[in-house]
């Protein structure tokens, strides 16, 4: 005759203790990562935002965990029109370029229409043309392109514009017969929120910040709201 044992059901306290023990064993065995391990993995994981190579170069992120590019990727092994145009496209399509060039909606919506055009490449000398209206000074726009082109294509020794008028932010319009100055045309894009004038009045360089101030309210917020 088989004698059956009567086992009482576990109490709530016993169940809770069993669950805690199981979780502890699972964590140490690799079944589930511990909270501290998960936190450290999140801290070590590189940023998922993929900037283009201009953004990473300009912020000194090349060859870091935050960049998908290295310094070996920076130097192009050739110097031809296609390479120069590629670099100009990288600059214009970068996050920074979105504040400077009219091909992007954010800039176009405030009257920025400016863009680059490669006029010629003769040996190590590239000649560019600045077309349209820029919020930045035109010499600043050319300077950004020149520094990046020199970094990407070290063979280039000269990056200039086709004419000195390309770098003038104001242009005198004269009478074709008398030569009298009729008016002065502002070649810059509109100071849409007054920030450029405010920074100039304060002795600051507007180009150091650009047209769109960083703000929790988004871009286009005035320095001194009215």
GROMACS .gro file of C-alpha atoms in nm:
model
  226
    1UNK     CA    1   0.000   0.000   0.000
    2UNK     CA    2   0.145   0.332  -0.113
    3UNK     CA    3   0.127   0.604   0.142
    4UNK     CA    4   0.076   0.948   0.000
    5UNK     CA    5   0.226   1.251   0.162
    6UNK     CA    6   0.019   1.560   0.196
    7UNK     CA    7   0.227   1.869   0.101
    8UNK     CA    8   0.074   2.204   0.190
    9UNK     CA    9   0.071   2.473  -0.081
   10UNK     CA   10   0.354   2.731  -0.056
   11UNK     CA   11   0.280   3.055   0.115
   12UNK     CA   12   0.306   3.395  -0.054
   13UNK     CA   13   0.631   3.464   0.132
   14UNK     CA   14   0.783   3.141   0.005
   15UNK     CA   15   0.682   3.218  -0.353
   16UNK     CA   16   0.837   3.562  -0.333
   17UNK     CA   17   1.163   3.419  -0.197
   18UNK     CA   18   1.174   3.160  -0.476
   19UNK     CA   19   1.126   3.425  -0.745
   20UNK     CA   20   1.404   3.641  -0.602
   21UNK     CA   21   1.639   3.341  -0.595
   22UNK     CA   22   1.553   3.249  -0.956
   23UNK     CA   23   1.616   3.604  -1.082
   24UNK     CA   24   1.951   3.613  -0.903
   25UNK     CA   25   2.062   3.282  -1.058
   26UNK     CA   26   1.942   3.385  -1.406
   27UNK     CA   27   2.135   3.712  -1.393
   28UNK     CA   28   2.460   3.548  -1.290
   29UNK     CA   29   2.418   3.269  -1.550
   30UNK     CA   30   2.368   3.502  -1.843
   31UNK     CA   31   1.994   3.440  -1.890
   32UNK     CA   32   1.917   3.807  -1.827
   33UNK     CA   33   2.155   4.105  -1.805
   34UNK     CA   34   2.170   4.287  -1.477
   35UNK     CA   35   2.055   4.646  -1.456
   36UNK     CA   36   2.410   4.771  -1.394
   37UNK     CA   37   2.534   4.579  -1.701
   38UNK     CA   38   2.258   4.729  -1.918
   39UNK     CA   39   2.343   5.077  -1.798
   40UNK     CA   40   2.710   5.037  -1.878
   41UNK     CA   41   2.627   4.906  -2.225
   42UNK     CA   42   2.411   5.212  -2.293
   43UNK     CA   43   2.689   5.444  -2.179
   44UNK     CA   44   2.947   5.277  -2.401
   45UNK     CA   45   2.724   5.254  -2.708
   46UNK     CA   46   2.821   5.516  -2.970
   47UNK     CA   47   2.572   5.774  -3.085
   48UNK     CA   48   2.328   5.643  -3.345
   49UNK     CA   49   2.316   5.981  -3.522
   50UNK     CA   50   2.519   5.958  -3.842
   51UNK     CA   51   2.655   6.295  -3.947
   52UNK     CA   52   2.831   6.329  -4.278
   53UNK     CA   53   3.208   6.354  -4.289
   54UNK     CA   54   3.207   6.736  -4.285
   55UNK     CA   55   3.016   6.747  -3.957
   56UNK     CA   56   3.247   6.490  -3.799
   57UNK     CA   57   3.558   6.671  -3.925
   58UNK     CA   58   3.442   7.015  -3.814
   59UNK     CA   59   3.359   6.889  -3.463
   60UNK     CA   60   3.678   6.681  -3.434
   61UNK     CA   61   3.493   6.350  -3.412
   62UNK     CA   62   3.691   6.158  -3.674
   63UNK     CA   63   3.835   5.828  -3.549
   64UNK     CA   64   3.618   5.836  -3.236
   65UNK     CA   65   3.338   5.603  -3.136
   66UNK     CA   66   3.090   5.875  -3.232
   67UNK     CA   67   3.199   5.883  -3.597
   68UNK     CA   68   3.170   5.628  -3.874
   69UNK     CA   69   3.464   5.801  -4.048
   70UNK     CA   70   3.838   5.803  -3.978
   71UNK     CA   71   4.124   6.036  -4.065
   72UNK     CA   72   4.221   5.783  -4.331
   73UNK     CA   73   3.886   5.853  -4.499
   74UNK     CA   74   3.947   6.228  -4.493
   75UNK     CA   75   4.227   6.258  -4.750
   76UNK     CA   76   4.111   6.198  -5.106
   77UNK     CA   77   4.374   6.031  -5.326
   78UNK     CA   78   4.294   6.247  -5.629
   79UNK     CA   79   4.246   6.611  -5.722
   80UNK     CA   80   3.997   6.664  -6.002
   81UNK     CA   81   3.670   6.848  -6.060
   82UNK     CA   82   3.464   6.553  -5.940
   83UNK     CA   83   3.653   6.544  -5.608
   84UNK     CA   84   3.610   6.920  -5.553
   85UNK     CA   85   3.239   6.901  -5.632
   86UNK     CA   86   3.203   6.603  -5.397
   87UNK     CA   87   3.356   6.804  -5.111
   88UNK     CA   88   3.133   7.103  -5.181
   89UNK     CA   89   2.831   6.873  -5.174
   90UNK     CA   90   2.943   6.730  -4.840
   91UNK     CA   91   2.970   7.080  -4.696
   92UNK     CA   92   2.636   7.194  -4.834
   93UNK     CA   93   2.452   6.876  -4.729
   94UNK     CA   94   2.597   6.869  -4.376
   95UNK     CA   95   2.405   6.964  -4.063
   96UNK     CA   96   2.606   7.287  -4.060
   97UNK     CA   97   2.524   7.346  -4.425
   98UNK     CA   98   2.154   7.343  -4.345
   99UNK     CA   99   2.201   7.683  -4.179
  100UNK     CA  100   2.404   7.833  -4.464
  101UNK     CA  101   2.271   7.715  -4.801
  102UNK     CA  102   1.935   7.770  -4.967
  103UNK     CA  103   1.895   7.409  -5.083
  104UNK     CA  104   1.754   7.328  -4.738
  105UNK     CA  105   1.401   7.418  -4.631
  106UNK     CA  106   1.506   7.564  -4.296
  107UNK     CA  107   1.736   7.816  -4.465
  108UNK     CA  108   1.516   7.877  -4.770
  109UNK     CA  109   1.219   7.959  -4.548
  110UNK     CA  110   1.402   8.266  -4.411
  111UNK     CA  111   1.521   8.394  -4.748
  112UNK     CA  112   1.861   8.220  -4.779
  113UNK     CA  113   1.921   8.121  -5.143
  114UNK     CA  114   2.301   8.090  -5.153
  115UNK     CA  115   2.493   7.805  -5.311
  116UNK     CA  116   2.837   7.717  -5.457
  117UNK     CA  117   2.943   7.652  -5.811
  118UNK     CA  118   3.282   7.527  -5.924
  119UNK     CA  119   3.397   7.753  -6.210
  120UNK     CA  120   3.731   7.591  -6.290
  121UNK     CA  121   4.010   7.372  -6.161
  122UNK     CA  122   4.353   7.443  -6.306
  123UNK     CA  123   4.615   7.226  -6.143
  124UNK     CA  124   4.611   7.302  -5.770
  125UNK     CA  125   4.394   7.615  -5.806
  126UNK     CA  126   4.014   7.597  -5.770
  127UNK     CA  127   3.789   7.889  -5.860
  128UNK     CA  128   3.440   7.901  -5.709
  129UNK     CA  129   3.139   8.122  -5.753
  130UNK     CA  130   2.903   8.220  -5.471
  131UNK     CA  131   2.551   8.248  -5.608
  132UNK     CA  132   2.244   8.389  -5.433
  133UNK     CA  133   2.192   8.543  -5.091
  134UNK     CA  134   2.367   8.426  -4.774
  135UNK     CA  135   2.290   8.515  -4.412
  136UNK     CA  136   2.660   8.474  -4.334
  137UNK     CA  137   2.924   8.706  -4.475
  138UNK     CA  138   3.031   8.580  -4.814
  139UNK     CA  139   3.397   8.569  -4.708
  140UNK     CA  140   3.293   8.337  -4.423
  141UNK     CA  141   3.119   8.105  -4.670
  142UNK     CA  142   3.428   8.091  -4.891
  143UNK     CA  143   3.650   8.040  -4.585
  144UNK     CA  144   3.449   7.736  -4.472
  145UNK     CA  145   3.481   7.582  -4.817
  146UNK     CA  146   3.852   7.660  -4.845
  147UNK     CA  147   3.941   7.502  -4.509
  148UNK     CA  148   3.744   7.186  -4.586
  149UNK     CA  149   3.879   7.153  -4.939
  150UNK     CA  150   4.236   7.191  -4.807
  151UNK     CA  151   4.171   6.921  -4.547
  152UNK     CA  152   4.021   6.677  -4.797
  153UNK     CA  153   4.246   6.759  -5.094
  154UNK     CA  154   4.585   6.877  -4.965
  155UNK     CA  155   4.710   6.920  -5.323
  156UNK     CA  156   4.491   7.229  -5.356
  157UNK     CA  157   4.698   7.539  -5.287
  158UNK     CA  158   4.448   7.808  -5.385
  159UNK     CA  159   4.070   7.836  -5.348
  160UNK     CA  160   3.947   8.168  -5.482
  161UNK     CA  161   3.642   8.331  -5.643
  162UNK     CA  162   3.601   8.440  -6.001
  163UNK     CA  163   3.576   8.811  -5.912
  164UNK     CA  164   3.616   9.025  -5.603
  165UNK     CA  165   3.249   9.120  -5.627
  166UNK     CA  166   3.167   8.762  -5.528
  167UNK     CA  167   3.291   8.841  -5.176
  168UNK     CA  168   3.113   9.174  -5.138
  169UNK     CA  169   2.803   9.170  -4.918
  170UNK     CA  170   2.691   9.506  -5.061
  171UNK     CA  171   2.696   9.617  -5.422
  172UNK     CA  172   2.676   9.971  -5.556
  173UNK     CA  173   2.432  10.006  -5.842
  174UNK     CA  174   2.542  10.290  -6.070
  175UNK     CA  175   2.397  10.476  -6.364
  176UNK     CA  176   2.544  10.325  -6.681
  177UNK     CA  177   2.586  10.666  -6.843
  178UNK     CA  178   2.696  10.895  -6.560
  179UNK     CA  179   2.851  10.645  -6.323
  180UNK     CA  180   2.653  10.797  -6.038
  181UNK     CA  181   2.569  10.562  -5.752
  182UNK     CA  182   2.193  10.513  -5.760
  183UNK     CA  183   2.163  10.288  -5.456
  184UNK     CA  184   2.345  10.020  -5.258
  185UNK     CA  185   2.207   9.668  -5.287
  186UNK     CA  186   2.227   9.441  -4.983
  187UNK     CA  187   2.331   9.100  -5.119
  188UNK     CA  188   2.270   8.930  -4.784
  189UNK     CA  189   1.955   8.737  -4.705
  190UNK     CA  190   1.703   8.917  -4.479
  191UNK     CA  191   1.781   8.955  -4.109
  192UNK     CA  192   1.458   8.767  -4.050
  193UNK     CA  193   1.452   8.786  -3.671
  194UNK     CA  194   1.681   9.081  -3.600
  195UNK     CA  195   1.956   8.870  -3.447
  196UNK     CA  196   2.227   8.968  -3.696
  197UNK     CA  197   2.184   9.338  -3.625
  198UNK     CA  198   2.162   9.273  -3.250
  199UNK     CA  199   2.488   9.077  -3.244
  200UNK     CA  200   2.665   9.338  -3.454
  201UNK     CA  201   2.545   9.609  -3.217
  202UNK     CA  202   2.679   9.405  -2.922
  203UNK     CA  203   3.018   9.369  -3.091
  204UNK     CA  204   2.969   8.997  -3.157
  205UNK     CA  205   3.038   8.809  -3.477
  206UNK     CA  206   2.700   8.685  -3.610
  207UNK     CA  207   2.873   8.423  -3.823
  208UNK     CA  208   3.011   8.251  -3.514
  209UNK     CA  209   2.657   8.152  -3.418
  210UNK     CA  210   2.468   8.160  -3.745
  211UNK     CA  211   2.106   8.248  -3.816
  212UNK     CA  212   1.943   7.986  -3.596
  213UNK     CA  213   2.015   8.007  -3.221
  214UNK     CA  214   2.005   7.685  -3.020
  215UNK     CA  215   1.686   7.699  -2.815
  216UNK     CA  216   1.441   7.468  -2.644
  217UNK     CA  217   1.174   7.651  -2.839
  218UNK     CA  218   1.330   7.563  -3.173
  219UNK     CA  219   1.509   7.779  -3.426
  220UNK     CA  220   1.420   8.132  -3.517
  221UNK     CA  221   1.386   8.267  -3.162
  222UNK     CA  222   1.515   8.621  -3.115
  223UNK     CA  223   1.803   8.698  -2.882
  224UNK     CA  224   1.594   8.969  -2.723
  225UNK     CA  225   1.228   8.865  -2.761
  226UNK     CA  226   0.980   9.147  -2.810
   0.00000   0.00000   0.00000
